[in-house]
């Protein structure tokens, strides 16, 4: 199979060919032992091409691209098969996204490798009071924090519709919306302008300051709306900081949150249910929220410590590099 067919348009083909030639030179001159590609399309294709040329084993990690672009992958199924046939291992950051290959009527053995966070950086006991004071909130205020991109896919539009429903029943709740500006930034700004006492927009917060955001929160919210939500690092970060989370029953969220133990789960795309779950969490006694947070922290330590992820990935690399078996036999397509 010529990879040319996967790069429509002369300009795109020439750009990727230049990248390939550069990477091929690196592989051959720098004694590279393994290639790691993230996502099947484009990057995975490049990795497969490099494997075909250099025989250096390829590890391909699948996220939610097949869920979000199912039609594309059906039309370009040969590209996914090309990548799989040249991959020594296929990985995914959750069981949910590992199952996405079934949408292509294949049963490739995709191994879940749960992603972790720095639990030393995201830890309980940090001081969120300066951030509360910045927005005029005191220690007794109930604060809901959202951390993520300001776009539809992350469920921000659902959250914006849930906010007035929460405030109608509890006008003392505060909302802290934190993250990268995206296609809904104007709507977020408008919500903050319409509710200056209750809603604060804090865009583009540096990574170093995120623990203070979680520390300032009573609970956090992750209202993702579609199957592409493989895991939810913001959920794990909040758990690392011992904060309960209100998430949605979508994607890999249920692999992270445990209903009633580390937080609550709302129906996706349902602003009324999201508001109900937020109000339920905010009405819980302080000791109950504290217990939820502690259970979330304990769960993060067992499943989502980056050191665990890194050690497992290192062992996979060692297995692949040390293997003498062919690297193309595990991922034949199902008839």
PDB file of N, CA and C in Angstrom, residues 26-27 101 141 239 289 335:
ATOM      1  N   UNK A  26      16.148  10.823  11.123  1.00  0.00           N
ATOM      2  CA  UNK A  26      16.360  10.744  12.571  1.00  0.00           C
ATOM      3  C   UNK A  26      16.411   9.288  13.037  1.00  0.00           C
ATOM      4  N   UNK A  27      15.475   8.493  12.550  1.00  0.00           N
ATOM      5  CA  UNK A  27      15.420   7.091  12.977  1.00  0.00           C
ATOM      6  C   UNK A  27      16.714   6.372  12.603  1.00  0.00           C
ATOM      7  N   UNK A 101     -12.331   0.554  18.108  1.00  0.00           N
ATOM      8  CA  UNK A 101     -12.010  -0.131  16.846  1.00  0.00           C
ATOM      9  C   UNK A 101     -13.146  -1.040  16.398  1.00  0.00           C
ATOM     10  N   UNK A 141     -18.538  30.351  50.940  1.00  0.00           N
ATOM     11  CA  UNK A 141     -19.243  30.228  49.666  1.00  0.00           C
ATOM     12  C   UNK A 141     -19.049  28.845  49.051  1.00  0.00           C
ATOM     13  N   UNK A 239      -9.738  14.805  41.526  1.00  0.00           N
ATOM     14  CA  UNK A 239      -9.665  13.708  42.481  1.00  0.00           C
ATOM     15  C   UNK A 239      -8.327  13.720  43.209  1.00  0.00           C
ATOM     16  N   UNK A 289     -18.767  15.473  51.656  1.00  0.00           N
ATOM     17  CA  UNK A 289     -17.929  15.924  50.548  1.00  0.00           C
ATOM     18  C   UNK A 289     -16.462  15.608  50.814  1.00  0.00           C
ATOM     19  N   UNK A 335     -12.829 -10.530   8.822  1.00  0.00           N
ATOM     20  CA  UNK A 335     -13.567 -10.559   7.531  1.00  0.00           C
ATOM     21  C   UNK A 335     -14.958  -9.960   7.684  1.00  0.00           C
TER      22      UNK A 335
END
